[in-house]
């Protein structure tokens, strides 16, 4: 998901040296037409990475989006990029508060969670809502980000936060976005059993037994504000920008809560993009037009757009 904040900028270029040759202060410029300058390399941004279940530390650089990031990690550890389900920042645990989204702090350590065991679970939809919140990794895998306490899924002990949903009733959903998967689950008929094929992340010994996190966090999927971050982009080069301000983080949290309430998904990058769109829209109607032009595939209902505009432009305090 592409979002260029108003603080975005390209990584700084150059240094006091040109082509390895320094120039003393006060030295006059040579006469005659100036020779064309050689292209200067941008500073290297190198990140450290490990496989979450345990591995040596690798170093990666030169990526501009999540798919390229996964390819770089896969190359370091000699695995296929399709083995990677998702990444977390600064923890090897399946912690959805630390999920890698579209930006990375320059000092963040990246842990890649890879495919573990496959399991099939039969579910009977006795209520309209299953109690699942879905997100995706930006590279073709949708997975469970939250399980609501007391829900249908919460009563199935084999289903865990972090499990990737590979198929519904033997129909593969690999390559589908989170909102498409959430819609498929929502449209399943009540009282009719269906089967979920799930792939759990490969676990280290100290992670066995971890199942769910249901609490909401205002900084979910975010790096701390005030830090410089690398913004990954769908198209074009990645950019350096300042981390979001506390007010921007709070607005994105409100929108993420709306996405979960209306669509059964959470996506911090999508929420941040929608905050920027709402800030630049003087009315609900113009916001609806703007969202339709860039996010038309989501088909947001009018009441959602109205609540989005109110949450960003006229906040009235926290909502549970």
GROMACS .gro file of C-alpha atoms in nm:
model
  320
    1UNK     CA    1   0.000   0.000   0.000
    2UNK     CA    2   0.146   0.321  -0.114
    3UNK     CA    3   0.151   0.624   0.113
    4UNK     CA    4   0.398   0.906   0.098
    5UNK     CA    5   0.375   1.121   0.408
    6UNK     CA    6   0.427   1.490   0.399
    7UNK     CA    7   0.760   1.435   0.574
    8UNK     CA    8   0.880   1.185   0.311
    9UNK     CA    9   1.213   1.242   0.142
   10UNK     CA   10   1.466   1.049  -0.057
   11UNK     CA   11   1.775   0.919   0.128
   12UNK     CA   12   2.046   1.187   0.133
   13UNK     CA   13   2.315   1.163  -0.128
   14UNK     CA   14   2.680   1.247  -0.150
   15UNK     CA   15   2.956   1.324   0.099
   16UNK     CA   16   3.241   1.574   0.137
   17UNK     CA   17   3.433   1.366  -0.118
   18UNK     CA   18   3.368   1.365  -0.490
   19UNK     CA   19   3.498   1.054  -0.672
   20UNK     CA   20   3.744   0.997  -0.387
   21UNK     CA   21   3.916   1.337  -0.431
   22UNK     CA   22   3.885   1.609  -0.165
   23UNK     CA   23   3.909   1.982  -0.232
   24UNK     CA   24   4.070   2.230   0.008
   25UNK     CA   25   3.851   2.520   0.126
   26UNK     CA   26   3.904   2.829  -0.083
   27UNK     CA   27   4.047   2.645  -0.383
   28UNK     CA   28   3.927   2.825  -0.697
   29UNK     CA   29   3.707   2.645  -0.942
   30UNK     CA   30   3.888   2.536  -1.261
   31UNK     CA   31   3.827   2.753  -1.566
   32UNK     CA   32   3.623   2.634  -1.861
   33UNK     CA   33   3.296   2.449  -1.886
   34UNK     CA   34   3.218   2.227  -1.591
   35UNK     CA   35   3.253   1.856  -1.656
   36UNK     CA   36   2.940   1.651  -1.596
   37UNK     CA   37   2.925   1.518  -1.242
   38UNK     CA   38   2.948   1.146  -1.190
   39UNK     CA   39   2.642   0.986  -1.032
   40UNK     CA   40   2.678   0.961  -0.656
   41UNK     CA   41   2.570   0.650  -0.472
   42UNK     CA   42   2.304   0.677  -0.206
   43UNK     CA   43   2.406   0.562   0.141
   44UNK     CA   44   2.357   0.190   0.196
   45UNK     CA   45   2.073   0.098   0.429
   46UNK     CA   46   2.156  -0.244   0.568
   47UNK     CA   47   1.918  -0.437   0.794
   48UNK     CA   48   1.984  -0.743   1.010
   49UNK     CA   49   1.752  -1.041   0.988
   50UNK     CA   50   1.698  -1.389   1.132
   51UNK     CA   51   1.447  -1.668   1.086
   52UNK     CA   52   1.210  -1.646   1.383
   53UNK     CA   53   1.247  -2.012   1.482
   54UNK     CA   54   1.627  -1.975   1.494
   55UNK     CA   55   1.908  -1.909   1.247
   56UNK     CA   56   2.235  -1.717   1.208
   57UNK     CA   57   2.203  -1.343   1.150
   58UNK     CA   58   2.191  -1.224   0.790
   59UNK     CA   59   2.224  -0.880   0.632
   60UNK     CA   60   1.990  -0.750   0.362
   61UNK     CA   61   1.968  -0.429   0.158
   62UNK     CA   62   1.839  -0.291  -0.172
   63UNK     CA   63   1.466  -0.364  -0.145
   64UNK     CA   64   1.177  -0.123  -0.209
   65UNK     CA   65   0.865  -0.328  -0.123
   66UNK     CA   66   0.759  -0.627   0.083
   67UNK     CA   67   0.797  -0.879  -0.201
   68UNK     CA   68   1.154  -0.767  -0.264
   69UNK     CA   69   1.222  -0.777   0.110
   70UNK     CA   70   1.103  -1.140   0.126
   71UNK     CA   71   1.318  -1.224  -0.176
   72UNK     CA   72   1.626  -1.076  -0.006
   73UNK     CA   73   1.561  -1.268   0.316
   74UNK     CA   74   1.502  -1.590   0.121
   75UNK     CA   75   1.828  -1.543  -0.066
   76UNK     CA   76   2.025  -1.501   0.258
   77UNK     CA   77   1.884  -1.820   0.412
   78UNK     CA   78   1.859  -2.022   0.089
   79UNK     CA   79   1.483  -2.074   0.104
   80UNK     CA   80   1.196  -1.989  -0.130
   81UNK     CA   81   1.027  -1.649  -0.076
   82UNK     CA   82   0.694  -1.835  -0.061
   83UNK     CA   83   0.812  -2.001   0.262
   84UNK     CA   84   0.782  -1.667   0.445
   85UNK     CA   85   0.442  -1.606   0.601
   86UNK     CA   86   0.511  -1.267   0.764
   87UNK     CA   87   0.779  -1.071   0.949
   88UNK     CA   88   0.794  -0.912   1.292
   89UNK     CA   89   1.021  -0.634   1.413
   90UNK     CA   90   1.254  -0.675   1.710
   91UNK     CA   91   1.095  -0.997   1.837
   92UNK     CA   92   1.099  -1.359   1.722
   93UNK     CA   93   0.758  -1.420   1.878
   94UNK     CA   94   0.426  -1.426   1.692
   95UNK     CA   95   0.341  -1.079   1.821
   96UNK     CA   96   0.088  -0.893   1.607
   97UNK     CA   97   0.179  -0.565   1.778
   98UNK     CA   98   0.524  -0.595   1.618
   99UNK     CA   99   0.409  -0.697   1.271
  100UNK     CA  100   0.609  -0.551   0.983
  101UNK     CA  101   0.391  -0.327   0.768
  102UNK     CA  102   0.505  -0.081   0.506
  103UNK     CA  103   0.774   0.094   0.707
  104UNK     CA  104   1.082  -0.014   0.898
  105UNK     CA  105   1.281   0.179   1.155
  106UNK     CA  106   1.643   0.213   1.051
  107UNK     CA  107   1.754   0.025   1.363
  108UNK     CA  108   1.483  -0.243   1.352
  109UNK     CA  109   1.580  -0.612   1.347
  110UNK     CA  110   1.367  -0.821   1.110
  111UNK     CA  111   1.248  -1.170   1.206
  112UNK     CA  112   1.096  -1.384   0.928
  113UNK     CA  113   0.831  -1.640   1.025
  114UNK     CA  114   0.828  -1.933   0.782
  115UNK     CA  115   0.585  -2.211   0.703
  116UNK     CA  116   0.548  -2.480   0.966
  117UNK     CA  117   0.291  -2.756   0.995
  118UNK     CA  118  -0.030  -2.765   0.789
  119UNK     CA  119  -0.356  -2.845   0.965
  120UNK     CA  120  -0.722  -2.873   0.869
  121UNK     CA  121  -1.002  -2.762   1.097
  122UNK     CA  122  -1.375  -2.820   1.054
  123UNK     CA  123  -1.588  -2.527   1.163
  124UNK     CA  124  -1.965  -2.493   1.197
  125UNK     CA  125  -2.085  -2.136   1.165
  126UNK     CA  126  -2.343  -2.110   1.443
  127UNK     CA  127  -2.325  -1.728   1.443
  128UNK     CA  128  -2.282  -1.464   1.171
  129UNK     CA  129  -1.937  -1.366   1.302
  130UNK     CA  130  -1.659  -1.622   1.340
  131UNK     CA  131  -1.452  -1.394   1.563
  132UNK     CA  132  -1.154  -1.367   1.327
  133UNK     CA  133  -0.964  -1.056   1.224
  134UNK     CA  134  -0.767  -1.106   0.902
  135UNK     CA  135  -0.462  -0.927   0.765
  136UNK     CA  136  -0.214  -1.014   0.490
  137UNK     CA  137   0.159  -0.997   0.432
  138UNK     CA  138   0.148  -0.797   0.108
  139UNK     CA  139   0.288  -1.094  -0.082
  140UNK     CA  140  -0.006  -1.330  -0.123
  141UNK     CA  141  -0.071  -1.478   0.223
  142UNK     CA  142  -0.368  -1.385   0.443
  143UNK     CA  143  -0.339  -1.479   0.808
  144UNK     CA  144  -0.517  -1.447   1.142
  145UNK     CA  145  -0.426  -1.132   1.329
  146UNK     CA  146  -0.675  -1.153   1.614
  147UNK     CA  147  -0.920  -1.401   1.767
  148UNK     CA  148  -1.209  -1.258   1.964
  149UNK     CA  149  -1.260  -1.407   2.308
  150UNK     CA  150  -1.571  -1.622   2.339
  151UNK     CA  151  -1.613  -1.650   1.960
  152UNK     CA  152  -1.662  -1.960   1.747
  153UNK     CA  153  -1.293  -1.969   1.650
  154UNK     CA  154  -1.180  -1.903   2.007
  155UNK     CA  155  -1.342  -2.231   2.108
  156UNK     CA  156  -1.124  -2.421   1.858
  157UNK     CA  157  -0.793  -2.465   2.036
  158UNK     CA  158  -0.608  -2.567   1.721
  159UNK     CA  159  -0.659  -2.228   1.553
  160UNK     CA  160  -0.399  -1.966   1.651
  161UNK     CA  161  -0.305  -1.607   1.583
  162UNK     CA  162  -0.042  -1.609   1.307
  163UNK     CA  163  -0.192  -1.906   1.123
  164UNK     CA  164  -0.203  -1.847   0.748
  165UNK     CA  165  -0.534  -1.938   0.580
  166UNK     CA  166  -0.436  -2.144   0.278
  167UNK     CA  167  -0.776  -2.278   0.168
  168UNK     CA  168  -1.148  -2.265   0.249
  169UNK     CA  169  -1.331  -2.590   0.162
  170UNK     CA  170  -1.029  -2.694  -0.053
  171UNK     CA  171  -1.055  -2.368  -0.251
  172UNK     CA  172  -0.711  -2.207  -0.236
  173UNK     CA  173  -0.702  -1.843  -0.133
  174UNK     CA  174  -0.328  -1.790  -0.178
  175UNK     CA  175  -0.290  -1.458  -0.359
  176UNK     CA  176  -0.614  -1.312  -0.219
  177UNK     CA  177  -0.614  -0.989  -0.018
  178UNK     CA  178  -0.731  -0.981   0.343
  179UNK     CA  179  -1.064  -0.814   0.263
  180UNK     CA  180  -1.143  -1.082   0.003
  181UNK     CA  181  -1.078  -1.361   0.254
  182UNK     CA  182  -1.284  -1.184   0.521
  183UNK     CA  183  -1.572  -1.150   0.274
  184UNK     CA  184  -1.554  -1.521   0.180
  185UNK     CA  185  -1.576  -1.619   0.546
  186UNK     CA  186  -1.858  -1.373   0.611
  187UNK     CA  187  -2.061  -1.512   0.320
  188UNK     CA  188  -2.040  -1.875   0.431
  189UNK     CA  189  -2.388  -2.005   0.523
  190UNK     CA  190  -2.482  -2.064   0.885
  191UNK     CA  191  -2.526  -2.417   1.027
  192UNK     CA  192  -2.323  -2.567   0.742
  193UNK     CA  193  -1.978  -2.708   0.834
  194UNK     CA  194  -1.677  -2.589   0.635
  195UNK     CA  195  -1.307  -2.667   0.642
  196UNK     CA  196  -1.015  -2.433   0.691
  197UNK     CA  197  -0.668  -2.538   0.580
  198UNK     CA  198  -0.418  -2.348   0.792
  199UNK     CA  199  -0.040  -2.321   0.793
  200UNK     CA  200   0.113  -2.230   1.127
  201UNK     CA  201   0.447  -2.049   1.158
  202UNK     CA  202   0.741  -2.271   1.239
  203UNK     CA  203   0.799  -2.243   1.612
  204UNK     CA  204   1.106  -2.243   1.831
  205UNK     CA  205   1.082  -2.438   2.157
  206UNK     CA  206   1.014  -2.129   2.369
  207UNK     CA  207   0.717  -2.036   2.150
  208UNK     CA  208   0.525  -2.363   2.185
  209UNK     CA  209   0.196  -2.304   2.363
  210UNK     CA  210   0.156  -1.942   2.254
  211UNK     CA  211  -0.190  -1.902   2.109
  212UNK     CA  212  -0.352  -1.563   2.098
  213UNK     CA  213  -0.334  -1.192   2.170
  214UNK     CA  214  -0.666  -1.010   2.178
  215UNK     CA  215  -0.581  -0.673   2.331
  216UNK     CA  216  -0.569  -0.365   2.112
  217UNK     CA  217  -0.258  -0.152   2.102
  218UNK     CA  218  -0.240   0.208   1.980
  219UNK     CA  219   0.098   0.142   1.819
  220UNK     CA  220   0.006  -0.185   1.650
  221UNK     CA  221   0.223  -0.245   1.345
  222UNK     CA  222   0.410   0.081   1.402
  223UNK     CA  223   0.756   0.193   1.488
  224UNK     CA  224   0.804   0.453   1.758
  225UNK     CA  225   0.729   0.811   1.658
  226UNK     CA  226   1.018   1.049   1.617
  227UNK     CA  227   1.236   0.786   1.447
  228UNK     CA  228   1.341   0.798   1.086
  229UNK     CA  229   1.189   0.508   0.895
  230UNK     CA  230   1.221   0.345   0.555
  231UNK     CA  231   0.887   0.358   0.375
  232UNK     CA  232   0.835   0.066   0.138
  233UNK     CA  233   0.642   0.150  -0.176
  234UNK     CA  234   0.443  -0.055  -0.425
  235UNK     CA  235   0.605   0.137  -0.712
  236UNK     CA  236   0.922   0.342  -0.723
  237UNK     CA  237   1.208   0.362  -0.474
  238UNK     CA  238   1.166   0.339  -0.099
  239UNK     CA  239   1.190   0.671   0.083
  240UNK     CA  240   1.312   0.789   0.422
  241UNK     CA  241   1.060   0.978   0.630
  242UNK     CA  242   0.998   1.075   0.988
  243UNK     CA  243   0.789   0.838   1.194
  244UNK     CA  244   0.423   0.932   1.250
  245UNK     CA  245   0.334   1.186   1.519
  246UNK     CA  246   0.122   1.074   1.819
  247UNK     CA  247  -0.188   1.237   1.665
  248UNK     CA  248  -0.128   1.057   1.334
  249UNK     CA  249  -0.084   0.726   1.516
  250UNK     CA  250  -0.406   0.781   1.709
  251UNK     CA  251  -0.599   0.866   1.391
  252UNK     CA  252  -0.462   0.552   1.220
  253UNK     CA  253  -0.564   0.341   1.520
  254UNK     CA  254  -0.920   0.476   1.497
  255UNK     CA  255  -0.937   0.392   1.127
  256UNK     CA  256  -0.787   0.045   1.186
  257UNK     CA  257  -1.062  -0.015   1.444
  258UNK     CA  258  -1.321   0.088   1.185
  259UNK     CA  259  -1.172  -0.152   0.930
  260UNK     CA  260  -1.198  -0.433   1.183
  261UNK     CA  261  -1.555  -0.341   1.276
  262UNK     CA  262  -1.686  -0.311   0.920
  263UNK     CA  263  -1.468  -0.555   0.726
  264UNK     CA  264  -1.303  -0.793   0.972
  265UNK     CA  265  -0.950  -0.685   0.875
  266UNK     CA  266  -0.667  -0.487   1.030
  267UNK     CA  267  -0.409  -0.314   0.812
  268UNK     CA  268  -0.200  -0.034   0.962
  269UNK     CA  269  -0.065   0.081   0.625
  270UNK     CA  270  -0.412   0.095   0.471
  271UNK     CA  271  -0.532   0.288   0.776
  272UNK     CA  272  -0.248   0.539   0.744
  273UNK     CA  273  -0.322   0.590   0.375
  274UNK     CA  274  -0.687   0.655   0.455
  275UNK     CA  275  -0.592   0.907   0.726
  276UNK     CA  276  -0.393   1.105   0.469
  277UNK     CA  277  -0.687   1.092   0.227
  278UNK     CA  278  -0.933   1.210   0.492
  279UNK     CA  279  -0.710   1.499   0.601
  280UNK     CA  280  -0.712   1.633   0.245
  281UNK     CA  281  -1.089   1.599   0.199
  282UNK     CA  282  -1.315   1.888   0.307
  283UNK     CA  283  -1.630   1.672   0.296
  284UNK     CA  284  -1.749   1.312   0.317
  285UNK     CA  285  -1.851   1.319  -0.050
  286UNK     CA  286  -1.504   1.424  -0.165
  287UNK     CA  287  -1.345   1.163   0.060
  288UNK     CA  288  -1.567   0.895  -0.095
  289UNK     CA  289  -1.457   1.003  -0.443
  290UNK     CA  290  -1.091   1.002  -0.341
  291UNK     CA  291  -1.111   0.658  -0.184
  292UNK     CA  292  -1.294   0.519  -0.485
  293UNK     CA  293  -1.022   0.646  -0.719
  294UNK     CA  294  -0.733   0.480  -0.533
  295UNK     CA  295  -0.899   0.202  -0.331
  296UNK     CA  296  -1.203   0.122  -0.541
  297UNK     CA  297  -1.160  -0.254  -0.506
  298UNK     CA  298  -1.255  -0.230  -0.138
  299UNK     CA  299  -1.607  -0.093  -0.215
  300UNK     CA  300  -1.633   0.089   0.118
  301UNK     CA  301  -1.996   0.148   0.225
  302UNK     CA  302  -2.109   0.510   0.261
  303UNK     CA  303  -2.160   0.481   0.638
  304UNK     CA  304  -1.800   0.360   0.675
  305UNK     CA  305  -1.669   0.661   0.479
  306UNK     CA  306  -1.874   0.895   0.699
  307UNK     CA  307  -1.733   0.739   1.017
  308UNK     CA  308  -1.382   0.750   0.872
  309UNK     CA  309  -1.410   1.121   0.796
  310UNK     CA  310  -1.551   1.191   1.145
  311UNK     CA  311  -1.282   0.981   1.316
  312UNK     CA  312  -0.998   1.168   1.143
  313UNK     CA  313  -1.136   1.520   1.108
  314UNK     CA  314  -1.365   1.544   1.413
  315UNK     CA  315  -1.240   1.294   1.676
  316UNK     CA  316  -1.447   1.275   1.995
  317UNK     CA  317  -1.222   1.056   2.210
  318UNK     CA  318  -1.143   0.686   2.223
  319UNK     CA  319  -1.400   0.430   2.124
  320UNK     CA  320  -1.390   0.076   2.249
   0.00000   0.00000   0.00000
